[in-house]
Amino acid sequence: MPAVYCPECGGEMFFDPPAKSYVCRSCGVLYSRERLAEAREKQFSVADDEKAQAKRKRREVLKWWLSDKTRES
Ligand SMILES: [Zn+2]
């Protein structure tokens, strides 16, 4: 079974058969398999969004830098 990491703190989680859930070794949070999958999906989409934002920001800086250059010359 691949290692599962806690969406809250990033700690390693183990499967608790009586609870039918994953439990975090670090913070003790309890996630069902479904909720864990949901949380991970959300995490990935947030990361994608941040990446897109960083890209936009870089483009804006480049535009500003270029426009500044043309103004100087
Ligand atoms: Zn945790």
Tab-separated table of N, CA and C and ligand atoms in Angstrom:
chain	number	residue	atom	x	y	z
A	1	MET	N	0.854	-1.203	0.000
A	1	MET	CA	0.000	0.000	0.000
A	1	MET	C	0.890	1.255	0.000
A	2	PRO	N	0.637	2.196	-0.879
A	2	PRO	CA	1.473	3.401	-0.907
A	2	PRO	C	1.229	4.252	0.330
A	3	ALA	N	2.229	5.027	0.710
A	3	ALA	CA	2.091	5.891	1.880
A	3	ALA	C	1.056	6.973	1.596
A	4	VAL	N	0.279	7.275	2.616
A	4	VAL	CA	-0.743	8.322	2.501
A	4	VAL	C	-0.359	9.434	3.455
A	5	TYR	N	-0.444	10.657	2.976
A	5	TYR	CA	-0.037	11.776	3.820
A	5	TYR	C	-1.218	12.661	4.184
A	6	CYS	N	-1.146	13.211	5.358
A	6	CYS	CA	-2.237	13.994	5.930
A	6	CYS	C	-2.433	15.309	5.167
A	7	PRO	N	-3.667	15.599	4.758
A	7	PRO	CA	-3.921	16.868	4.058
A	7	PRO	C	-3.776	18.069	4.991
A	8	GLU	N	-3.872	17.838	6.301
A	8	GLU	CA	-3.805	18.938	7.259
A	8	GLU	C	-2.373	19.319	7.577
A	9	CYS	N	-1.539	18.304	7.864
A	9	CYS	CA	-0.202	18.622	8.362
A	9	CYS	C	0.897	17.939	7.566
A	10	GLY	N	0.544	17.054	6.639
A	10	GLY	CA	1.557	16.387	5.835
A	10	GLY	C	2.192	15.188	6.507
A	11	GLY	N	1.699	14.849	7.697
A	11	GLY	CA	2.216	13.683	8.409
A	11	GLY	C	1.759	12.388	7.759
A	12	GLU	N	2.428	11.301	8.107
A	12	GLU	CA	2.061	10.013	7.520
A	12	GLU	C	0.771	9.502	8.168
A	13	MET	N	-0.083	8.899	7.357
A	13	MET	CA	-1.342	8.375	7.875
A	13	MET	C	-1.348	6.856	7.817
A	14	PHE	N	-2.076	6.239	8.728
A	14	PHE	CA	-2.237	4.783	8.665
A	14	PHE	C	-3.709	4.462	8.608
A	15	PHE	N	-4.026	3.306	8.040
A	15	PHE	CA	-5.428	2.904	7.916
A	15	PHE	C	-5.882	2.229	9.195
A	16	ASP	N	-7.012	2.675	9.699
A	16	ASP	CA	-7.574	2.117	10.916
A	16	ASP	C	-8.809	1.304	10.530
A	17	PRO	N	-8.668	-0.025	10.438
A	17	PRO	CA	-9.777	-0.848	9.924
A	17	PRO	C	-11.078	-0.701	10.702
A	18	PRO	N	-11.072	-0.673	12.042
A	18	PRO	CA	-12.365	-0.527	12.743
A	18	PRO	C	-13.091	0.765	12.366
A	19	ALA	N	-12.325	1.830	12.146
A	19	ALA	CA	-12.951	3.113	11.807
A	19	ALA	C	-13.145	3.237	10.298
A	20	LYS	N	-12.557	2.294	9.541
A	20	LYS	CA	-12.586	2.354	8.076
A	20	LYS	C	-12.082	3.702	7.579
A	21	SER	N	-11.085	4.230	8.267
A	21	SER	CA	-10.590	5.559	7.953
A	21	SER	C	-9.085	5.600	8.089
A	22	TYR	N	-8.506	6.629	7.495
A	22	TYR	CA	-7.088	6.899	7.672
A	22	TYR	C	-6.930	7.851	8.841
A	23	VAL	N	-5.934	7.572	9.673
A	23	VAL	CA	-5.670	8.403	10.840
A	23	VAL	C	-4.253	8.940	10.727
A	24	CYS	N	-4.101	10.234	11.013
A	24	CYS	CA	-2.788	10.862	10.936
A	24	CYS	C	-1.978	10.554	12.184
A	25	ARG	N	-0.736	10.145	11.986
A	25	ARG	CA	0.139	9.855	13.118
A	25	ARG	C	0.545	11.125	13.836
A	26	SER	N	0.566	12.251	13.132
A	26	SER	CA	1.064	13.484	13.725
A	26	SER	C	-0.026	14.271	14.434
A	27	CYS	N	-1.142	14.540	13.734
A	27	CYS	CA	-2.164	15.405	14.331
A	27	CYS	C	-3.432	14.652	14.692
A	28	GLY	N	-3.526	13.382	14.326
A	28	GLY	CA	-4.655	12.564	14.746
A	28	GLY	C	-5.937	12.791	13.969
A	29	VAL	N	-5.880	13.574	12.892
A	29	VAL	CA	-7.076	13.820	12.109
A	29	VAL	C	-7.519	12.522	11.443
A	30	LEU	N	-8.821	12.356	11.265
A	30	LEU	CA	-9.381	11.125	10.742
A	30	LEU	C	-10.090	11.413	9.423
A	31	TYR	N	-9.722	10.686	8.385
A	31	TYR	CA	-10.323	10.885	7.068
A	31	TYR	C	-10.801	9.557	6.522
A	32	SER	N	-12.013	9.517	6.014
A	32	SER	CA	-12.453	8.337	5.275
A	32	SER	C	-11.724	8.338	3.942
A	33	ARG	N	-11.703	7.213	3.268
A	33	ARG	CA	-11.011	7.115	1.997
A	33	ARG	C	-11.555	8.165	1.008
A	34	GLU	N	-12.876	8.353	1.014
A	34	GLU	CA	-13.503	9.300	0.091
A	34	GLU	C	-13.107	10.740	0.415
A	35	ARG	N	-13.172	11.071	1.701
A	35	ARG	CA	-12.844	12.444	2.104
A	35	ARG	C	-11.376	12.740	1.837
A	36	LEU	N	-10.541	11.726	2.008
A	36	LEU	CA	-9.120	11.911	1.770
A	36	LEU	C	-8.881	12.195	0.291
A	37	ALA	N	-9.556	11.451	-0.571
A	37	ALA	CA	-9.416	11.667	-2.011
A	37	ALA	C	-9.887	13.070	-2.383
A	38	GLU	N	-10.995	13.505	-1.784
A	38	GLU	CA	-11.524	14.842	-2.029
A	38	GLU	C	-10.531	15.909	-1.603
A	39	ALA	N	-9.997	15.735	-0.395
A	39	ALA	CA	-9.062	16.716	0.150
A	39	ALA	C	-7.825	16.802	-0.730
A	40	ARG	N	-7.382	15.667	-1.224
A	40	ARG	CA	-6.179	15.670	-2.057
A	40	ARG	C	-6.451	16.353	-3.386
A	41	GLU	N	-7.644	16.132	-3.943
A	41	GLU	CA	-8.008	16.785	-5.194
A	41	GLU	C	-8.015	18.292	-5.020
A	42	LYS	N	-8.606	18.733	-3.910
A	42	LYS	CA	-8.696	20.152	-3.614
A	42	LYS	C	-7.296	20.741	-3.497
A	43	GLN	N	-6.430	20.006	-2.809
A	43	GLN	CA	-5.055	20.445	-2.608
A	43	GLN	C	-4.357	20.649	-3.956
A	44	PHE	N	-4.581	19.699	-4.864
A	44	PHE	CA	-3.922	19.779	-6.164
A	44	PHE	C	-4.443	20.957	-6.958
A	45	SER	N	-5.749	21.196	-6.901
A	45	SER	CA	-6.305	22.297	-7.680
A	45	SER	C	-5.826	23.632	-7.123
A	46	VAL	N	-5.648	23.709	-5.819
A	46	VAL	CA	-5.128	24.932	-5.210
A	46	VAL	C	-3.698	25.162	-5.692
A	47	ALA	N	-2.918	24.091	-5.729
A	47	ALA	CA	-1.529	24.212	-6.171
A	47	ALA	C	-1.480	24.681	-7.626
A	48	ASP	N	-2.379	24.152	-8.440
A	48	ASP	CA	-2.436	24.557	-9.844
A	48	ASP	C	-2.784	26.027	-9.966
A	49	ASP	N	-3.718	26.467	-9.130
A	49	ASP	CA	-4.157	27.846	-9.158
A	49	ASP	C	-3.003	28.773	-8.782
A	50	GLU	N	-2.244	28.392	-7.773
A	50	GLU	CA	-1.111	29.205	-7.346
A	50	GLU	C	-0.071	29.289	-8.443
A	51	LYS	N	0.122	28.184	-9.151
A	51	LYS	CA	1.086	28.152	-10.229
A	51	LYS	C	0.650	29.109	-11.340
A	52	ALA	N	-0.635	29.083	-11.660
A	52	ALA	CA	-1.177	29.951	-12.708
A	52	ALA	C	-1.041	31.410	-12.299
A	53	GLN	N	-1.265	31.676	-11.023
A	53	GLN	CA	-1.140	33.042	-10.528
A	53	GLN	C	0.292	33.539	-10.620
A	54	ALA	N	1.239	32.678	-10.264
A	54	ALA	CA	2.646	33.036	-10.323
A	54	ALA	C	3.042	33.338	-11.769
A	55	LYS	N	2.501	32.555	-12.695
A	55	LYS	CA	2.785	32.739	-14.108
A	55	LYS	C	2.270	34.101	-14.565
A	56	ARG	N	1.039	34.413	-14.157
A	56	ARG	CA	0.442	35.699	-14.510
A	56	ARG	C	1.290	36.845	-13.973
A	57	LYS	N	1.737	36.702	-12.740
A	57	LYS	CA	2.516	37.737	-12.090
A	57	LYS	C	3.825	37.962	-12.847
A	58	ARG	N	4.469	36.869	-13.233
A	58	ARG	CA	5.726	36.981	-13.969
A	58	ARG	C	5.502	37.730	-15.273
A	59	ARG	N	4.382	37.434	-15.938
A	59	ARG	CA	4.080	38.074	-17.200
A	59	ARG	C	3.868	39.572	-16.998
A	60	GLU	N	3.176	39.920	-15.901
A	60	GLU	CA	2.934	41.331	-15.605
A	60	GLU	C	4.239	42.061	-15.346
A	61	VAL	N	5.114	41.433	-14.597
A	61	VAL	CA	6.410	42.040	-14.291
A	61	VAL	C	7.196	42.249	-15.576
A	62	LEU	N	7.145	41.252	-16.450
A	62	LEU	CA	7.863	41.343	-17.723
A	62	LEU	C	7.307	42.502	-18.560
A	63	LYS	N	5.986	42.603	-18.573
A	63	LYS	CA	5.339	43.662	-19.346
A	63	LYS	C	5.759	45.034	-18.801
A	64	TRP	N	5.738	45.139	-17.483
A	64	TRP	CA	6.105	46.389	-16.822
A	64	TRP	C	7.562	46.730	-17.130
A	65	TRP	N	8.402	45.725	-17.068
A	65	TRP	CA	9.828	45.919	-17.285
A	65	TRP	C	10.081	46.380	-18.724
A	66	LEU	N	9.376	45.735	-19.649
A	66	LEU	CA	9.548	46.081	-21.066
A	66	LEU	C	9.042	47.499	-21.346
A	67	SER	N	7.887	47.837	-20.774
A	67	SER	CA	7.319	49.166	-21.030
A	67	SER	C	8.213	50.242	-20.418
A	68	ASP	N	8.799	49.912	-19.266
A	68	ASP	CA	9.692	50.843	-18.609
A	68	ASP	C	10.931	51.098	-19.477
A	69	LYS	N	11.402	50.036	-20.073
A	69	LYS	CA	12.596	50.124	-20.926
A	69	LYS	C	12.333	51.054	-22.103
A	70	THR	N	11.180	50.859	-22.739
A	70	THR	CA	10.903	51.655	-23.949
A	70	THR	C	10.739	53.120	-23.572
A	71	ARG	N	10.244	53.373	-22.358
A	71	ARG	CA	10.060	54.742	-21.919
A	71	ARG	C	11.428	55.427	-21.729
A	72	GLU	N	12.379	54.657	-21.253
A	72	GLU	CA	13.708	55.225	-20.976
A	72	GLU	C	14.448	55.586	-22.253
A	73	SER	N	14.267	54.762	-23.311
A	73	SER	CA	15.071	54.983	-24.506
A	73	SER	C	14.446	56.001	-25.462
B	1	ZN	ZN	-2.000	15.427	10.282
